[in-house]
mmCIF file of C-alpha atoms in Angstrom:
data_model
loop_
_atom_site.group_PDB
_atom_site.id
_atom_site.type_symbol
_atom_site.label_atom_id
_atom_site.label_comp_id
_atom_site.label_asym_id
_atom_site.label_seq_id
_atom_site.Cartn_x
_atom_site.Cartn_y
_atom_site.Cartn_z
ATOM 1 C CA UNK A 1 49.574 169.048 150.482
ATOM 2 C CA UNK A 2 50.313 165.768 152.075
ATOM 3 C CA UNK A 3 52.081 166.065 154.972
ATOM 4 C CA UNK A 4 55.292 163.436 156.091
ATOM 5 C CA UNK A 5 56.192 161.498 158.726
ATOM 6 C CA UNK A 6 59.646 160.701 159.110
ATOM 7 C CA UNK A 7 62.085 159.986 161.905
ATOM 8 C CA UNK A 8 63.668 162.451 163.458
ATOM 9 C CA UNK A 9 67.304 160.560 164.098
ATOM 10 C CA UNK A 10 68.834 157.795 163.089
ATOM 11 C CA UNK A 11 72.314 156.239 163.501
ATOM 12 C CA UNK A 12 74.520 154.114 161.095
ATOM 13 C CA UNK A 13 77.854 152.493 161.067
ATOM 14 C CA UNK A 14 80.014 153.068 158.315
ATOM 15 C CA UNK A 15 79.642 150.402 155.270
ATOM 16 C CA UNK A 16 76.110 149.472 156.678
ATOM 17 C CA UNK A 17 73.189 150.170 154.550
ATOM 18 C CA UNK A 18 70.479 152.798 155.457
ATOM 19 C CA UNK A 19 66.951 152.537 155.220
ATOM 20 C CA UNK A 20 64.848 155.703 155.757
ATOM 21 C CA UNK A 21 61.132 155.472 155.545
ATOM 22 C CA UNK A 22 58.826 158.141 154.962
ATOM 23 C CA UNK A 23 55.276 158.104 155.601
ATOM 24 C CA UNK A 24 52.762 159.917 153.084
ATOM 25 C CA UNK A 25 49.540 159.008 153.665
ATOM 26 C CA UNK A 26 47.342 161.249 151.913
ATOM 27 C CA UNK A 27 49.405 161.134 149.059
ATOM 28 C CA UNK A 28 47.761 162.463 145.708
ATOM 29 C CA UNK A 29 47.838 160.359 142.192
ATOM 30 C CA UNK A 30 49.901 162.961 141.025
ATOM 31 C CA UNK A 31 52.280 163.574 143.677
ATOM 32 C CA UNK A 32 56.126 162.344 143.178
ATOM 33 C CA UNK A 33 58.144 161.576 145.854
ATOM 34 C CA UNK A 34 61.375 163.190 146.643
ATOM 35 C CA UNK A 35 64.237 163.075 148.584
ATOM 36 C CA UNK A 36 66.877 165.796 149.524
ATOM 37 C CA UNK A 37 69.943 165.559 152.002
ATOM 38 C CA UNK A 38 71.346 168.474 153.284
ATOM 39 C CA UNK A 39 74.805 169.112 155.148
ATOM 40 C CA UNK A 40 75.277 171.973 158.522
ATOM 41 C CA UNK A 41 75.131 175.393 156.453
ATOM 42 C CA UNK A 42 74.724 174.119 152.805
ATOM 43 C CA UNK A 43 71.624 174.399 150.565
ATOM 44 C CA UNK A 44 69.369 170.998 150.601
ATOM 45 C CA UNK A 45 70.959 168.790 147.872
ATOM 46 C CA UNK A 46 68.759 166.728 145.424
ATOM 47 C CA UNK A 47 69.242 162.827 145.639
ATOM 48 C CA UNK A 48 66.109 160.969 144.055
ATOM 49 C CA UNK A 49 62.604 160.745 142.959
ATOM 50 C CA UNK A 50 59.963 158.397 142.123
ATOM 51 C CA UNK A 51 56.693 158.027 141.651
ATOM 52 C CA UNK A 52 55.767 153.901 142.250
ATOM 53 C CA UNK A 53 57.923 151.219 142.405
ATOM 54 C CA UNK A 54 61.615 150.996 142.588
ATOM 55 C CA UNK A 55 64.054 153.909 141.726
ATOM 56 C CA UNK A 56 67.919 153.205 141.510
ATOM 57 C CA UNK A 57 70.614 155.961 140.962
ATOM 58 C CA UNK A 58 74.403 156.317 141.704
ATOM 59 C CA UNK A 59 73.718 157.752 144.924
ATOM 60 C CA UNK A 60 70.770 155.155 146.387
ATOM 61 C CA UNK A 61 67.688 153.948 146.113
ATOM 62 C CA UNK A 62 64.003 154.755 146.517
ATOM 63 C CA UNK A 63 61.035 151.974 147.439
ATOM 64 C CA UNK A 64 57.564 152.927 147.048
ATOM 65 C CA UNK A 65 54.721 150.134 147.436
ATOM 66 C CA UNK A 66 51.726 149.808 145.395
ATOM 67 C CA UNK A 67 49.606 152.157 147.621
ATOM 68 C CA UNK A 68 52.358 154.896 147.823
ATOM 69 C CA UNK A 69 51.266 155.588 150.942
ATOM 70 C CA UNK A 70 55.143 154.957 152.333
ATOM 71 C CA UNK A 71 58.185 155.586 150.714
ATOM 72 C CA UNK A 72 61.877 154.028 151.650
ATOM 73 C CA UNK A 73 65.074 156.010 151.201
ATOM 74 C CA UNK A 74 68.155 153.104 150.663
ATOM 75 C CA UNK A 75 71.894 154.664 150.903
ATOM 76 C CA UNK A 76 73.997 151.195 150.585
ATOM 77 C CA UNK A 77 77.345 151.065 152.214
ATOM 78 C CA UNK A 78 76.937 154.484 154.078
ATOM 79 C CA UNK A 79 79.928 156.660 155.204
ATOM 80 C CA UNK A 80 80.919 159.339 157.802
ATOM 81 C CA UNK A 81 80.277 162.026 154.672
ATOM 82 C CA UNK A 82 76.671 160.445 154.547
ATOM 83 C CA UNK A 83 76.098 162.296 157.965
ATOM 84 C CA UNK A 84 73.256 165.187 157.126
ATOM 85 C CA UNK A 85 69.852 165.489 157.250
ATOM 86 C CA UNK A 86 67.334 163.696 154.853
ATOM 87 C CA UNK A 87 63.973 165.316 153.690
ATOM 88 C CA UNK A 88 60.823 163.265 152.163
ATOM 89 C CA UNK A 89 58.756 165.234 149.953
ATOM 90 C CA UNK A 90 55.841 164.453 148.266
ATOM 91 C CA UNK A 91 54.750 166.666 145.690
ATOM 92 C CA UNK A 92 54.299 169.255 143.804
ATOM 93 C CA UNK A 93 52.052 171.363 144.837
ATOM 94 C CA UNK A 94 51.168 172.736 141.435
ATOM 95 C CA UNK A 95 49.117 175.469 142.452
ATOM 96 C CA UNK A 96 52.333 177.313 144.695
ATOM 97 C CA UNK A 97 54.976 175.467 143.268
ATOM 98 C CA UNK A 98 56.612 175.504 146.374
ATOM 99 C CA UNK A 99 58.674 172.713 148.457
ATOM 100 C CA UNK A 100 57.407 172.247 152.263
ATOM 101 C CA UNK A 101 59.877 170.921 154.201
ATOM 102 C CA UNK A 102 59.047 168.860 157.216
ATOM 103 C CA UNK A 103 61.633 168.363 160.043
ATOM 104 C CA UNK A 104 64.215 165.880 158.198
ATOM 105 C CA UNK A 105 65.694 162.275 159.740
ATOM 106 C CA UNK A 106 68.975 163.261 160.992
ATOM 107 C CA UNK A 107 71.499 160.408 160.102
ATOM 108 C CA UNK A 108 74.446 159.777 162.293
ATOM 109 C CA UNK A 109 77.129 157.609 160.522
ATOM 110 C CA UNK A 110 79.704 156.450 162.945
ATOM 111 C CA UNK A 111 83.427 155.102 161.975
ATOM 112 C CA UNK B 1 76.563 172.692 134.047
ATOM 113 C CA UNK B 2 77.216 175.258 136.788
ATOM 114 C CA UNK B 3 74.857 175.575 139.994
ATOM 115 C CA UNK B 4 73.074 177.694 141.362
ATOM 116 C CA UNK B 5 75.187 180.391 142.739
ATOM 117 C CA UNK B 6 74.282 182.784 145.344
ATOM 118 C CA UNK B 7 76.094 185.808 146.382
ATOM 119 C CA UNK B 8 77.151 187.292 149.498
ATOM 120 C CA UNK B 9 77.593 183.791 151.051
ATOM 121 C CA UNK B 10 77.754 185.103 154.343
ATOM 122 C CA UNK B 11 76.206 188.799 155.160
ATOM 123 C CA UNK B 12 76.385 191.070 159.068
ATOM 124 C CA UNK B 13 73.539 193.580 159.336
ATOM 125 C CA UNK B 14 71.981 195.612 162.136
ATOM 126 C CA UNK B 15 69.388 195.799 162.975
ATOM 127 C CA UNK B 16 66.800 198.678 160.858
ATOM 128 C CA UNK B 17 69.243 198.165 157.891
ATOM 129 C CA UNK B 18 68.504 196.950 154.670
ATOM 130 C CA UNK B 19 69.762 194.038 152.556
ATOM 131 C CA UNK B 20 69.755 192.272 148.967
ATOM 132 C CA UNK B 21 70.480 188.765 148.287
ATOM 133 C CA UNK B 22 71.306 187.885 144.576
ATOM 134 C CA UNK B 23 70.707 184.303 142.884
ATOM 135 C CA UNK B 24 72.064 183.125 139.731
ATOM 136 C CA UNK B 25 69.737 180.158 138.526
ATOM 137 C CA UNK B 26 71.044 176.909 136.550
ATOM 138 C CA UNK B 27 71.516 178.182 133.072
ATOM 139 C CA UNK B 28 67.842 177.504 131.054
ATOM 140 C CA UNK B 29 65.968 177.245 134.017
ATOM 141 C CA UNK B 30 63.191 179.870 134.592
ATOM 142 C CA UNK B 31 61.491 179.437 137.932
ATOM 143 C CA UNK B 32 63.202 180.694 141.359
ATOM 144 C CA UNK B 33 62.224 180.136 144.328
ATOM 145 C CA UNK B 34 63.756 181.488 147.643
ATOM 146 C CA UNK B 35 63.145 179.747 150.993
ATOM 147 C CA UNK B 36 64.757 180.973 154.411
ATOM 148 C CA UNK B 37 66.120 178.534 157.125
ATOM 149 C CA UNK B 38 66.069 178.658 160.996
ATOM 150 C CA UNK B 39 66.785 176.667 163.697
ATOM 151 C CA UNK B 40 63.462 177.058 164.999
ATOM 152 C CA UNK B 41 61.153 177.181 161.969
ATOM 153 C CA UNK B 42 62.866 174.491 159.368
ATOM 154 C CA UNK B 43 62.635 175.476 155.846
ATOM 155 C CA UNK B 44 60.039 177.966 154.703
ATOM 156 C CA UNK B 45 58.718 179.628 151.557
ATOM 157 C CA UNK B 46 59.292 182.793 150.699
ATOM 158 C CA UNK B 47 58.206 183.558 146.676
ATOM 159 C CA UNK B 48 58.924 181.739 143.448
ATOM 160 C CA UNK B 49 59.288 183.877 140.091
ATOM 161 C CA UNK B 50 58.937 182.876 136.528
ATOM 162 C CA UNK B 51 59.724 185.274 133.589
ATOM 163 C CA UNK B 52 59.991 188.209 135.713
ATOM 164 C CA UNK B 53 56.781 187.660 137.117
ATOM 165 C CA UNK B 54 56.161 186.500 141.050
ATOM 166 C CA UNK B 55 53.578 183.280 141.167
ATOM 167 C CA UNK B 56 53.966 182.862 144.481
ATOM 168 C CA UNK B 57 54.420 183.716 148.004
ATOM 169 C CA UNK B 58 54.800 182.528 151.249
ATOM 170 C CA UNK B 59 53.648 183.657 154.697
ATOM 171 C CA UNK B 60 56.439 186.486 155.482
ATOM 172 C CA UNK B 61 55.728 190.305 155.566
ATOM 173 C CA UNK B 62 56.051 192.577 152.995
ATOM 174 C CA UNK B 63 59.549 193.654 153.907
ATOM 175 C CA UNK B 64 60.874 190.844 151.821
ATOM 176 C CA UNK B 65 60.404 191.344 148.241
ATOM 177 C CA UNK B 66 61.954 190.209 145.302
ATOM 178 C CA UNK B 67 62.219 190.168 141.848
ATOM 179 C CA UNK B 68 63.468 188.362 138.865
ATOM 180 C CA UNK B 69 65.414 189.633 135.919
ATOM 181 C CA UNK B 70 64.888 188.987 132.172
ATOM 182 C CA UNK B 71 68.037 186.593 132.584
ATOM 183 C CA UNK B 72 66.157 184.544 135.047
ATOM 184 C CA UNK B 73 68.764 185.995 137.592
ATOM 185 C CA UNK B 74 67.071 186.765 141.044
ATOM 186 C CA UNK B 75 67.277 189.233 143.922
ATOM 187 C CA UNK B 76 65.844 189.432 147.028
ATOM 188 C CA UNK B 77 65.584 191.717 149.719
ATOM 189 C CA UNK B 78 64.718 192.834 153.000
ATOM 190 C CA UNK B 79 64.104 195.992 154.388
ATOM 191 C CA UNK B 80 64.115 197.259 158.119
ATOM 192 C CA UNK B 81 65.869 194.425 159.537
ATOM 193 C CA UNK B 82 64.777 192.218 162.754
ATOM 194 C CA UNK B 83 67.104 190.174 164.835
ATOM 195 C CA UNK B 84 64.647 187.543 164.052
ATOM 196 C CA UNK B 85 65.492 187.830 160.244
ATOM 197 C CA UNK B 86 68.524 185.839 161.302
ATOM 198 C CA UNK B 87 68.443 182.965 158.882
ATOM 199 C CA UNK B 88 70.299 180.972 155.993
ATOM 200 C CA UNK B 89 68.650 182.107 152.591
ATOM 201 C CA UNK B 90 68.447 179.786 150.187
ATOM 202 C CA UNK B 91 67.352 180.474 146.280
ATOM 203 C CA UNK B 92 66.388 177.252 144.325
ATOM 204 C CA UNK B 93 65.826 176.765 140.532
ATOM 205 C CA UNK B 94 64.068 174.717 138.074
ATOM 206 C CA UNK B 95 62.814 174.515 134.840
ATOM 207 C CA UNK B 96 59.589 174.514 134.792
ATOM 208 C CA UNK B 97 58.445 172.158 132.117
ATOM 209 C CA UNK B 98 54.972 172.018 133.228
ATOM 210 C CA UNK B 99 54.887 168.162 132.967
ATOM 211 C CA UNK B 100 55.264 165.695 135.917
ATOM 212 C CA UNK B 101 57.399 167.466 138.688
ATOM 213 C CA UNK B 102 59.740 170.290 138.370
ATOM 214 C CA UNK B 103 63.133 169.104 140.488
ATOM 215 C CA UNK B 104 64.328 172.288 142.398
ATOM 216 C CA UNK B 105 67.997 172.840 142.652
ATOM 217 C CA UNK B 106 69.331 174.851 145.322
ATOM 218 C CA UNK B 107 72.258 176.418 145.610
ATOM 219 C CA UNK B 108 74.805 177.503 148.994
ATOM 220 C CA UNK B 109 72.567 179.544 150.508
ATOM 221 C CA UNK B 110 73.239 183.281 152.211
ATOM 222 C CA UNK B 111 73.812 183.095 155.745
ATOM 223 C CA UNK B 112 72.660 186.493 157.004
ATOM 224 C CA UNK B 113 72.930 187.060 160.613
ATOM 225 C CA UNK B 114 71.413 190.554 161.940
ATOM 226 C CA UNK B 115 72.824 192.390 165.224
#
């Protein structure tokens, strides 16, 4: 499985935009790249994923360079309801079909 | 389309006691997976069932267990409780096309804390 690096806090005003990187280095060609954010007390809540390039939903934004071996979370115009905790996976792990978590960036919006 | 519901939403044991943890999946999706939640640990594995049928399992003992029902609806459960068994529960779905990735969805979660 490849493992991820991302940072453990990060802090936002309201209306700025958000950048979150994740690193996946050993990232395999059929891996996708996933990201879930996840209020105190509430199951993990499924925002985006992509496999190369550029990604665009409703909700934000996902950058992943030619090598894949990074991928960039973008929440535009963040607000204090944006406050959780954002997980990078990379996946799946076809053989256990199971999600491994690392430790999440916490984001801190303030007003 | 409704969520993925889980019921009790919030559970009080003691400790020795039993308990069962039920998960309705997104309607047409056939895989569940439960995963339990700690301060201390993160989010971890537990099993994921297709068709009535566990794939796979996680590093826990064998006082969880769980199983799936022909309606894809899922229970868990853990026997002779530890204070340690503490946790938010969390059951996840998906539909398990078989082609890229399979997106889980998870639903509230079961916060079970044991005395």
């Amino acid at each position: 499985l490849a493992k991820t690096t991302q940072p453990i806090s990060m802090d936002s005003y309201e209306g700025q935009e958000v950048n979150i990187t994740c690193s996946h280095n050993n990232i395999a060609t059929n891996d996708y790249i996933t990201w879930y954010q996840q209020f105190p007390s509430q199951g993990p809540r499924f925002i985006i994923q992509g496999y190369k390039t550029k990604v665009t939903n409703e909700v934000a934004s996902l950058f992943i360079p030619a090598d894949r071996k990074s991928s960039t979370l973008s929440l535009p115009r963040v607000s204090l309801s944006d406050t959780a905790v954002y997980y990078c996976l990379v996946g799946p792990d076809t053989g256990r079909r199971a999600l491994t978590f690392g430790s999440g960036t916490r984001l801190q919006v303030q007003p | 389309k409704a969520g993925v519901t889980q019921t009790p939403r919030y559970l009080i044991k003691t400790r020795g006691q039993q308990v069962t943890l039920s998960c309705s999946p997104i309607s047409g999706h056939r895989s569940v997976s439960w995963y339990q939640q700690t301060p201390g640990q993160g989010l971890q594995f537990l099993f994921e069932y297709f068709s009535e049928t566990q794939r796979n399992k996680g590093n826990f003992p064998g006082r969880f267990s769980g199983r799936q029902f022909s309606n894809s609806r899922s229970e868990m459960n853990v026997s002779t409780l530890e204070l340690g068994d503490s946790a938010l529960y969390l059951c996840a779905s998906s539909q398990n096309r078989g082609i890229g990735t399979d997106t889980q969805y998870f639903g509230p979660g079961t916060r079970l804390t044991v005395l």
